[in-house]
Short mmCIF file of C-alpha atoms and ligand atoms in Angstrom, two decimals:
data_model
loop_
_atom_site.label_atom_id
_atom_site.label_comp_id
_atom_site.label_asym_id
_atom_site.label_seq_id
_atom_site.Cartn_x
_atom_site.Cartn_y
_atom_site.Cartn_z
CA UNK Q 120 0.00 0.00 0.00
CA UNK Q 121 0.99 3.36 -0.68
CA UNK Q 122 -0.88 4.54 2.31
CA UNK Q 123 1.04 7.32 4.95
CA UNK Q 124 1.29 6.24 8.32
CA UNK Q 125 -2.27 8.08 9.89
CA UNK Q 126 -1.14 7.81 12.80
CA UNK Q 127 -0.46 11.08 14.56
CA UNK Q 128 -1.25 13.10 11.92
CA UNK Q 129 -4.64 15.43 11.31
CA UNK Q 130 -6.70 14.10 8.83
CA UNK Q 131 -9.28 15.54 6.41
CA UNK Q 132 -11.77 13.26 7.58
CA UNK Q 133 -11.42 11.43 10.54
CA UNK Q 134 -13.88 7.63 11.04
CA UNK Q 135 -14.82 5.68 14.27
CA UNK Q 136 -16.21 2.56 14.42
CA UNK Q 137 -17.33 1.62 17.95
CA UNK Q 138 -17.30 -1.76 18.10
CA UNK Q 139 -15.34 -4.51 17.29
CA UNK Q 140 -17.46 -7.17 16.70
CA UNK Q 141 -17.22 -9.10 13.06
CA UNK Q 142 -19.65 -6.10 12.27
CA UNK Q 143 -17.09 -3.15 13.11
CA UNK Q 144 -14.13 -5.31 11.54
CA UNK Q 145 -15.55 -6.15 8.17
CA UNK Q 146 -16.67 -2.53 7.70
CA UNK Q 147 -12.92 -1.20 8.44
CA UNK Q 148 -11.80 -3.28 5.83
CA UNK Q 149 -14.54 -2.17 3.66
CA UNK Q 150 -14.18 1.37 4.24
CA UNK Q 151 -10.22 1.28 4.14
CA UNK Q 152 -11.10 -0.04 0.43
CA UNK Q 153 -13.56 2.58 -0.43
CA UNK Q 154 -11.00 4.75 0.87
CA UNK Q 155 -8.45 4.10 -1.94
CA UNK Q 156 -11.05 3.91 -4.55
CA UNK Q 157 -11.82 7.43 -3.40
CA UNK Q 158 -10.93 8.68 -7.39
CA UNK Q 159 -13.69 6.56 -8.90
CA UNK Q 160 -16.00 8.20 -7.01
CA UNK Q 161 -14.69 11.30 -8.13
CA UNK Q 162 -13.32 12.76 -5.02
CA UNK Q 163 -9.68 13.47 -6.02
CA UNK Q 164 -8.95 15.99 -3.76
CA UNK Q 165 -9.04 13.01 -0.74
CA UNK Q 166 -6.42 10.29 -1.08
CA UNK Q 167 -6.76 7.23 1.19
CA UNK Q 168 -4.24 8.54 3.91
CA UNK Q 169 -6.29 11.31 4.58
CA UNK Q 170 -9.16 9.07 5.72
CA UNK Q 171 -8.16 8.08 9.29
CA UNK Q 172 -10.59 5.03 10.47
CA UNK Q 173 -10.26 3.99 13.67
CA UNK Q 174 -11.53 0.81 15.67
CA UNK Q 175 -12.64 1.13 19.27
CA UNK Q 176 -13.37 -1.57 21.61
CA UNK Q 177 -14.31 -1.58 25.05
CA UNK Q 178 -12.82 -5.12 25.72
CA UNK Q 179 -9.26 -5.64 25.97
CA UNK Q 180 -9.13 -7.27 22.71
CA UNK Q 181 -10.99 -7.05 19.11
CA UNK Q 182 -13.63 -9.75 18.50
CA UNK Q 183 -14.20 -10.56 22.03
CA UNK Q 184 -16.33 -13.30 21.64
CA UNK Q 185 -14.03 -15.18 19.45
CA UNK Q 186 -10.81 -17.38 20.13
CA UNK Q 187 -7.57 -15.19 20.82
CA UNK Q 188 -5.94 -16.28 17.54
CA UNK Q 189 -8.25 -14.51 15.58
CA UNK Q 190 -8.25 -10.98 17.50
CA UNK Q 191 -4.72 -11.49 17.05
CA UNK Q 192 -5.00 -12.52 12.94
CA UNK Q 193 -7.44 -9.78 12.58
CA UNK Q 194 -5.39 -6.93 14.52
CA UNK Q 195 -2.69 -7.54 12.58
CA UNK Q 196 -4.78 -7.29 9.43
CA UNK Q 197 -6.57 -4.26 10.39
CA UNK Q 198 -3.25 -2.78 11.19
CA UNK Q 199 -1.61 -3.83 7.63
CA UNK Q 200 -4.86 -1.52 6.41
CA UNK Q 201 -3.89 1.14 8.36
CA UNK Q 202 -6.47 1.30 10.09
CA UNK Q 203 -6.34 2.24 14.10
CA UNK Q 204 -7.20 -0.23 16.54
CA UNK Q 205 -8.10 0.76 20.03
CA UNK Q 206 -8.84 -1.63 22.60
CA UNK Q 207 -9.76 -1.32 26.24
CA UNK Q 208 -11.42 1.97 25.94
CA UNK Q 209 -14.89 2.55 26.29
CA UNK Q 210 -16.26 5.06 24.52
CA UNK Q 211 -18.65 7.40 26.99
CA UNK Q 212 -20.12 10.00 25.32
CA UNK Q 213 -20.66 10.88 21.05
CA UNK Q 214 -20.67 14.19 19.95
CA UNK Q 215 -21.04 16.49 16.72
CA UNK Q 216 -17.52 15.74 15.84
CA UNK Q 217 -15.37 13.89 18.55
CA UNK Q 218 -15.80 10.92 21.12
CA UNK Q 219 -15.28 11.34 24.79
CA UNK Q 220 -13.40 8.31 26.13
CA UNK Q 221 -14.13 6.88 29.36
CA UNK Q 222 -11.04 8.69 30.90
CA UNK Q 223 -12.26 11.64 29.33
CA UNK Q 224 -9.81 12.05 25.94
CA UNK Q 225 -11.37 13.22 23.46
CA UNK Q 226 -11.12 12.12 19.58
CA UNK Q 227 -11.74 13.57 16.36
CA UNK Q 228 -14.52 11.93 14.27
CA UNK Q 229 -16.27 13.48 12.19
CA UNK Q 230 -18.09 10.43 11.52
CA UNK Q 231 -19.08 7.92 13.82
CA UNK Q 232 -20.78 4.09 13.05
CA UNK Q 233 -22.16 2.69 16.15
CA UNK Q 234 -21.44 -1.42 16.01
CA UNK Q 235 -21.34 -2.40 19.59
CA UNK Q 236 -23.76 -4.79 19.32
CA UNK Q 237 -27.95 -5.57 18.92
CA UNK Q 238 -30.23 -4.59 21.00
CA UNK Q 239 -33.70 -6.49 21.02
CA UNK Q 240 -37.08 -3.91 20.24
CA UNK Q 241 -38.87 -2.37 23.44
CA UNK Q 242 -41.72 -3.62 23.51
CA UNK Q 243 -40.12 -7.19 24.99
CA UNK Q 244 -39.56 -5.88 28.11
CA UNK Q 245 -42.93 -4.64 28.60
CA UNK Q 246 -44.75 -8.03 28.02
CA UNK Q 247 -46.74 -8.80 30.73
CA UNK Q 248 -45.41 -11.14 33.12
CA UNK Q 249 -42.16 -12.44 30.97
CA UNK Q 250 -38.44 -11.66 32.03
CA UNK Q 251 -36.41 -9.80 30.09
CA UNK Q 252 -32.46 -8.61 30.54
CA UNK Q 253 -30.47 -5.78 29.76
CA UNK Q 254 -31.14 -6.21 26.29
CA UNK Q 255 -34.48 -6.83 26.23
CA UNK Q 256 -34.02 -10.27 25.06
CA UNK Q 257 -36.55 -12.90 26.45
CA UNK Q 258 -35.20 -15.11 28.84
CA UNK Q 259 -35.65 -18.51 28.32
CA UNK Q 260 -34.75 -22.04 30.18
CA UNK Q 261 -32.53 -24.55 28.18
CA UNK Q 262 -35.69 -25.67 26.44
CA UNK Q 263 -36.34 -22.62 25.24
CA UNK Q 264 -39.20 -22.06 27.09
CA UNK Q 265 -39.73 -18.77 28.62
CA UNK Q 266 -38.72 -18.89 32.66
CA UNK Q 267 -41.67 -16.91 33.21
CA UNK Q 268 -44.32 -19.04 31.02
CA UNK Q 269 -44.34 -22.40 29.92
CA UNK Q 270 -46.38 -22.42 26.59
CA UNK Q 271 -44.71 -19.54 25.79
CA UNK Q 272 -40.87 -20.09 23.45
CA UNK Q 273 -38.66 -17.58 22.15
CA UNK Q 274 -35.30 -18.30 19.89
CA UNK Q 275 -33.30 -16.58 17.96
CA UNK Q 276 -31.11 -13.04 18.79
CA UNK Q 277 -34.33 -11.81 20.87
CA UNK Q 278 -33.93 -14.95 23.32
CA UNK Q 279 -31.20 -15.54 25.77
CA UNK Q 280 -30.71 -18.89 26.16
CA UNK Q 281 -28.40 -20.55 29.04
CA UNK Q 282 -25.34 -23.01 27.89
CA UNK Q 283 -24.65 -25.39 30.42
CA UNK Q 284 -20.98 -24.40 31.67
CA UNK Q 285 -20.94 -21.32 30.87
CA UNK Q 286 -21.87 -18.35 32.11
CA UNK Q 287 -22.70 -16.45 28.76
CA UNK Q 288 -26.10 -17.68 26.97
CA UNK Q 289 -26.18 -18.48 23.57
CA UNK Q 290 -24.74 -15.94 21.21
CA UNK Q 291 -26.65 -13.92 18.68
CA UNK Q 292 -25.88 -15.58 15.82
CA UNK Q 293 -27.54 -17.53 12.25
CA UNK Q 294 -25.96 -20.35 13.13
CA UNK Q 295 -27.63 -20.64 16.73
CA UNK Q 296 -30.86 -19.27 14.99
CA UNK Q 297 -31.04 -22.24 12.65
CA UNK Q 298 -29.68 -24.63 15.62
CA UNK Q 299 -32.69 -23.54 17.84
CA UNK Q 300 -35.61 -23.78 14.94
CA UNK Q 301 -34.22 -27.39 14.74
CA UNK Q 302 -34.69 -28.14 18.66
CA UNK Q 303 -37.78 -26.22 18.85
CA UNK Q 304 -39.62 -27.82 16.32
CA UNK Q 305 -38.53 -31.61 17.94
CA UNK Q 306 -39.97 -30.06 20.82
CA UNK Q 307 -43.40 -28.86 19.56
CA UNK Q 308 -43.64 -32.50 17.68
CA UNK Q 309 -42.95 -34.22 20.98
CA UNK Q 310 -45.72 -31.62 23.24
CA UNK Q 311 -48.04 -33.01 20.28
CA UNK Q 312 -47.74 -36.74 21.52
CA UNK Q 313 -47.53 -35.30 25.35
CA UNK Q 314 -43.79 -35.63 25.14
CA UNK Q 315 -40.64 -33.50 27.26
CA UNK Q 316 -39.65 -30.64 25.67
CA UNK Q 317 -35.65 -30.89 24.10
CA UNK Q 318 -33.02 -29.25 26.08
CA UNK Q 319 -30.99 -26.96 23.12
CA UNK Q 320 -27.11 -27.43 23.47
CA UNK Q 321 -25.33 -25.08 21.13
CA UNK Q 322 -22.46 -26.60 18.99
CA UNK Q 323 -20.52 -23.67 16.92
CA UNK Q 324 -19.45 -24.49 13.78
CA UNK Q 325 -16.45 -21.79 13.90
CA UNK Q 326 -16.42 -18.17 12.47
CA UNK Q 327 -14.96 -16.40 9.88
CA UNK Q 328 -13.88 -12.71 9.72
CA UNK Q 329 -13.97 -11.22 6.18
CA UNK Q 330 -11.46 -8.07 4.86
CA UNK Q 331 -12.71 -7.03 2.04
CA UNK Q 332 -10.93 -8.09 -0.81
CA UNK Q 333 -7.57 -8.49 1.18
CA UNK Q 334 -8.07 -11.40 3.03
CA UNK Q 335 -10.35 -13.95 5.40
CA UNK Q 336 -9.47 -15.33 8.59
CA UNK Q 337 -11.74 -17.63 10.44
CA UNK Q 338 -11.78 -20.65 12.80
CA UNK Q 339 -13.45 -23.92 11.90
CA UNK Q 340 -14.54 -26.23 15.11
CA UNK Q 341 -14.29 -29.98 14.71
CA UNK Q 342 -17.45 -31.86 15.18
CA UNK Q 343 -15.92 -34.46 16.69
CA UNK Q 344 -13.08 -33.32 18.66
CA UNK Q 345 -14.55 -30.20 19.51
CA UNK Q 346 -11.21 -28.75 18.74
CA UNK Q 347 -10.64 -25.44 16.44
CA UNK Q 348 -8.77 -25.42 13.36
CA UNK Q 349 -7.61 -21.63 12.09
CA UNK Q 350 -7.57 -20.58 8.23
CA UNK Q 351 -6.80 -17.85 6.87
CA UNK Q 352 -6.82 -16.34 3.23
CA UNK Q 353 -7.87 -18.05 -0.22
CA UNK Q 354 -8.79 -21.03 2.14
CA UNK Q 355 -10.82 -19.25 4.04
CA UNK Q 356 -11.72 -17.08 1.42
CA UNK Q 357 -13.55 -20.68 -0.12
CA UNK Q 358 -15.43 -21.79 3.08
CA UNK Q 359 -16.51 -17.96 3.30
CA UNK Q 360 -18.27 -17.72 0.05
CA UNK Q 361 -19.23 -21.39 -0.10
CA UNK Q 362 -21.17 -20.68 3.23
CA UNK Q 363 -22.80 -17.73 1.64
CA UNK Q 364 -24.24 -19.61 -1.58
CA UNK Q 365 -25.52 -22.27 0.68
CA UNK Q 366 -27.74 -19.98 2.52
CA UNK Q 367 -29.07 -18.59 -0.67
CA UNK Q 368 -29.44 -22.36 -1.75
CA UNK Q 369 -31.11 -23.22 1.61
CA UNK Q 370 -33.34 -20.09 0.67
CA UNK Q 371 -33.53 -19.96 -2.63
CA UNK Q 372 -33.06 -23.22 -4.19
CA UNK Q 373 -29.96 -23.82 -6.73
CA UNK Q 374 -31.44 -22.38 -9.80
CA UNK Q 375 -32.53 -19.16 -8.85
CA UNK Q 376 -28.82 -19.03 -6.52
CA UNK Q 377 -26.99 -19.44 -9.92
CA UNK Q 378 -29.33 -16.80 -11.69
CA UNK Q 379 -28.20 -14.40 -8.31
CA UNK Q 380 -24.66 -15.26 -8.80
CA UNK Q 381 -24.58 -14.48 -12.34
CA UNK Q 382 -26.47 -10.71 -11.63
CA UNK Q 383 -23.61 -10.11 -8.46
CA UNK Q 384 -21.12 -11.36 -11.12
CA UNK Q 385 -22.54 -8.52 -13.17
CA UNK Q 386 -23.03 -5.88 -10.80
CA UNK Q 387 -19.50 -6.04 -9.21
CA UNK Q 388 -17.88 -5.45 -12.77
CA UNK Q 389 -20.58 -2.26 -13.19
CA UNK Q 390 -20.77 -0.49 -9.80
CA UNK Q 391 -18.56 -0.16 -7.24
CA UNK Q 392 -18.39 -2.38 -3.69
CA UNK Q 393 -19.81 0.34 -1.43
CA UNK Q 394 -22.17 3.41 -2.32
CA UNK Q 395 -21.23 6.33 -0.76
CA UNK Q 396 -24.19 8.31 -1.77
C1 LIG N 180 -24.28 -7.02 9.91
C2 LIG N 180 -24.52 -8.39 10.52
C3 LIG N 180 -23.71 -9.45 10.12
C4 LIG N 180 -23.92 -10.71 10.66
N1 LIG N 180 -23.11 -11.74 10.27
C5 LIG N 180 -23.30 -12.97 10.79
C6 LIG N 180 -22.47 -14.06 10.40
O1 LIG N 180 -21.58 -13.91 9.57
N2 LIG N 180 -22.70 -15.28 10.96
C7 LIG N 180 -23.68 -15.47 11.87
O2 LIG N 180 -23.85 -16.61 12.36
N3 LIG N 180 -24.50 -14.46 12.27
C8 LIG N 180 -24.32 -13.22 11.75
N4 LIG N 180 -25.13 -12.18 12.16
C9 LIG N 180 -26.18 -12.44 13.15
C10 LIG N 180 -27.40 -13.05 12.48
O3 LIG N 180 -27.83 -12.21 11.42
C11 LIG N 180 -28.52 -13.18 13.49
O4 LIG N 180 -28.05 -13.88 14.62
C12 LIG N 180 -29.70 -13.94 12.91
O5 LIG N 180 -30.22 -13.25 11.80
C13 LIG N 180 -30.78 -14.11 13.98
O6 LIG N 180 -31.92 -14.63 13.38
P1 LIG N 180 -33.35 -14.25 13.97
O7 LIG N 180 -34.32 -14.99 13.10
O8 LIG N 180 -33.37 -14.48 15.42
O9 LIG N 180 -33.49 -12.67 13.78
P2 LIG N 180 -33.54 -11.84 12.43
O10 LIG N 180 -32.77 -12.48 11.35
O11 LIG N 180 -33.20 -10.44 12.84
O12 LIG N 180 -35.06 -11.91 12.01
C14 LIG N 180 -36.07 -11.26 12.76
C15 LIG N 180 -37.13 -10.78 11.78
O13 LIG N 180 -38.26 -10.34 12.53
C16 LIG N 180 -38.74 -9.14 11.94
N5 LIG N 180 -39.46 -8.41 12.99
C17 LIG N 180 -38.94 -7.68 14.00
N6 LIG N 180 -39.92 -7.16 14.77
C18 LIG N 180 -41.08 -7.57 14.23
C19 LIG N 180 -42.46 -7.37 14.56
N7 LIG N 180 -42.81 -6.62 15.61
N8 LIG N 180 -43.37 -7.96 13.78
C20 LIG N 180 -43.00 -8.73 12.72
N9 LIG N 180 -41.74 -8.94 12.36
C21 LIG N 180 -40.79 -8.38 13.11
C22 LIG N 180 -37.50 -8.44 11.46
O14 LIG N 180 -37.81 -7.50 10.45
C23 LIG N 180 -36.66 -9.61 10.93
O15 LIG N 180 -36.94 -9.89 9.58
C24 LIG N 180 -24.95 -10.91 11.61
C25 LIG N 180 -25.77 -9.84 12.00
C26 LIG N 180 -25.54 -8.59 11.46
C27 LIG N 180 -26.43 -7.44 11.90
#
């Protein structure tokens, strides 16, 4: 990259993402590339080094939730984009065009994408008689069964659902989503024929952390021996996309995936990656 160094110097336009989830790390690395395809856009006066994106995280590390090796792979990449990664600072307070740290430095940004995480709507927390936490998710028993009412089940991001030995529920994520239809639906068959309701165990199939075009890093779990196996780049790059076109397969069925491949084939050699207006 011909990139500058940004940091330490004042920028023409200065990024935060707060957040470092997969959500705030796949949009550096998309943004980092819109950033040096600034001139197709037709902003020539702004090179790429004059874009200063930053990542803040309130955790000591990036991607909290996921195994060391890959907060350390994706760091590293981030940083090879020049992009700024912050970790262990909560952010306490946005305004116009800076961000008040929790020990009270403040930071340029003139633009600021909130990413630290989903929040279930409202209105859960103010159904009548059923618990909700923090984040207004539901909560439910192992069963998925809310604690509060038997006949009633939530699944899905706007449940929390225990995991036995741990002390964090299930995360919000597809793969649990899909995981919990499964058990639910065992579970309505067997209330049908007066049957006990399934306990859901979560089993994670691994993640995988997309940069843009520059690379993918990712961990795969093993079914059987429950132990993680890291990739990174064209490998991962393959399970990635592959994963992709078999949700649209689930969803879609094969023919009308190949008819969507063939129309993103198209539309990524006529418009560009991100739209900026
Ligand atoms: C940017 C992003 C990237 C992600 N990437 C991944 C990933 O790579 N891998 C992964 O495993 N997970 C990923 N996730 C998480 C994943 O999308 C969710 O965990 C998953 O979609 C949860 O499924 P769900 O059915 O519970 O909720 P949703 O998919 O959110 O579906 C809920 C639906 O209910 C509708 N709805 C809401 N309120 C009402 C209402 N009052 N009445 C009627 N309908 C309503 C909503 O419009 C929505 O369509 C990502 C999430 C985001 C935001």
């Amino acid at each position: 990259t011909n990139d500058a160094d940004v940091q330490g110097q004042p920028h023409a336009l200065n990024i935060s993402i707060i957040g470092a989830g997969a959500t705030g790390v796949e949009l550096a690395a998309e943004l980092r590339l819109a950033s040096r395809e600034l001139p197709i856009y037709g902003m020539n006066h702004l090179k790429s080094s004059d874009v200063s994106i930053s990542v803040i995280e309130a955790a000591d590390r990036i991607l909290p939730a996921l195994p060391g090796r890959l907060s350390a792979a994706a760091t590293r990449e981030l940083e090879r984009q020049k992009v700024k990664v912050l970790t262990g600072q909560p952010v306490s307070e946005v305004r116009e065009n800076s961000l008040i740290m929790k020990d009270g430095t403040e930071l340029p940004s003139e633009m600021t994408i909130w990413a630290a995480g989903i929040k279930a709507p409202p209105f859960l927390a103010e159904l009548d008689g059923l618990e909700t936490n923090r984040g207004n998710q539901l909560l439910v028993e192992q069963t998925l069964k809310t604690t509060k009412d038997a006949d009633i089940f939530a699944f899905g991001d706007c449940a929390a659902c225990p995991q036995p030995e741990s002390d964090r529920p299930v995360p919000p994520r597809a793969q649990a989503a899909h995981q919990q239809a499964d058990a639910l639906f065992k579970t309505l068959c067997n209330r049908l024929e007066g049957k006990e309701a399934v306990p859901f165990v979560y089993n994670d199939h691994g993640s995988l952390i997309n940069f843009s075009k520059y690379t993918t890093v990712g961990n795969l779990m093993g079914n059987l021996s429950g132990r993680s196996m890291y990739i990174e780049g064209k490998v991962a790059r393959l399970f990635y996309v592959s994963l992709y076109r078999m949700h649209q397969v689930a969803l879609h069925g094969f023919l009308r995936t190949g008819v969507i491949w063939l129309m993103d084939k198209i539309s990524r050699a006529m418009q560009p990656r991100l739209k900026l207006h």
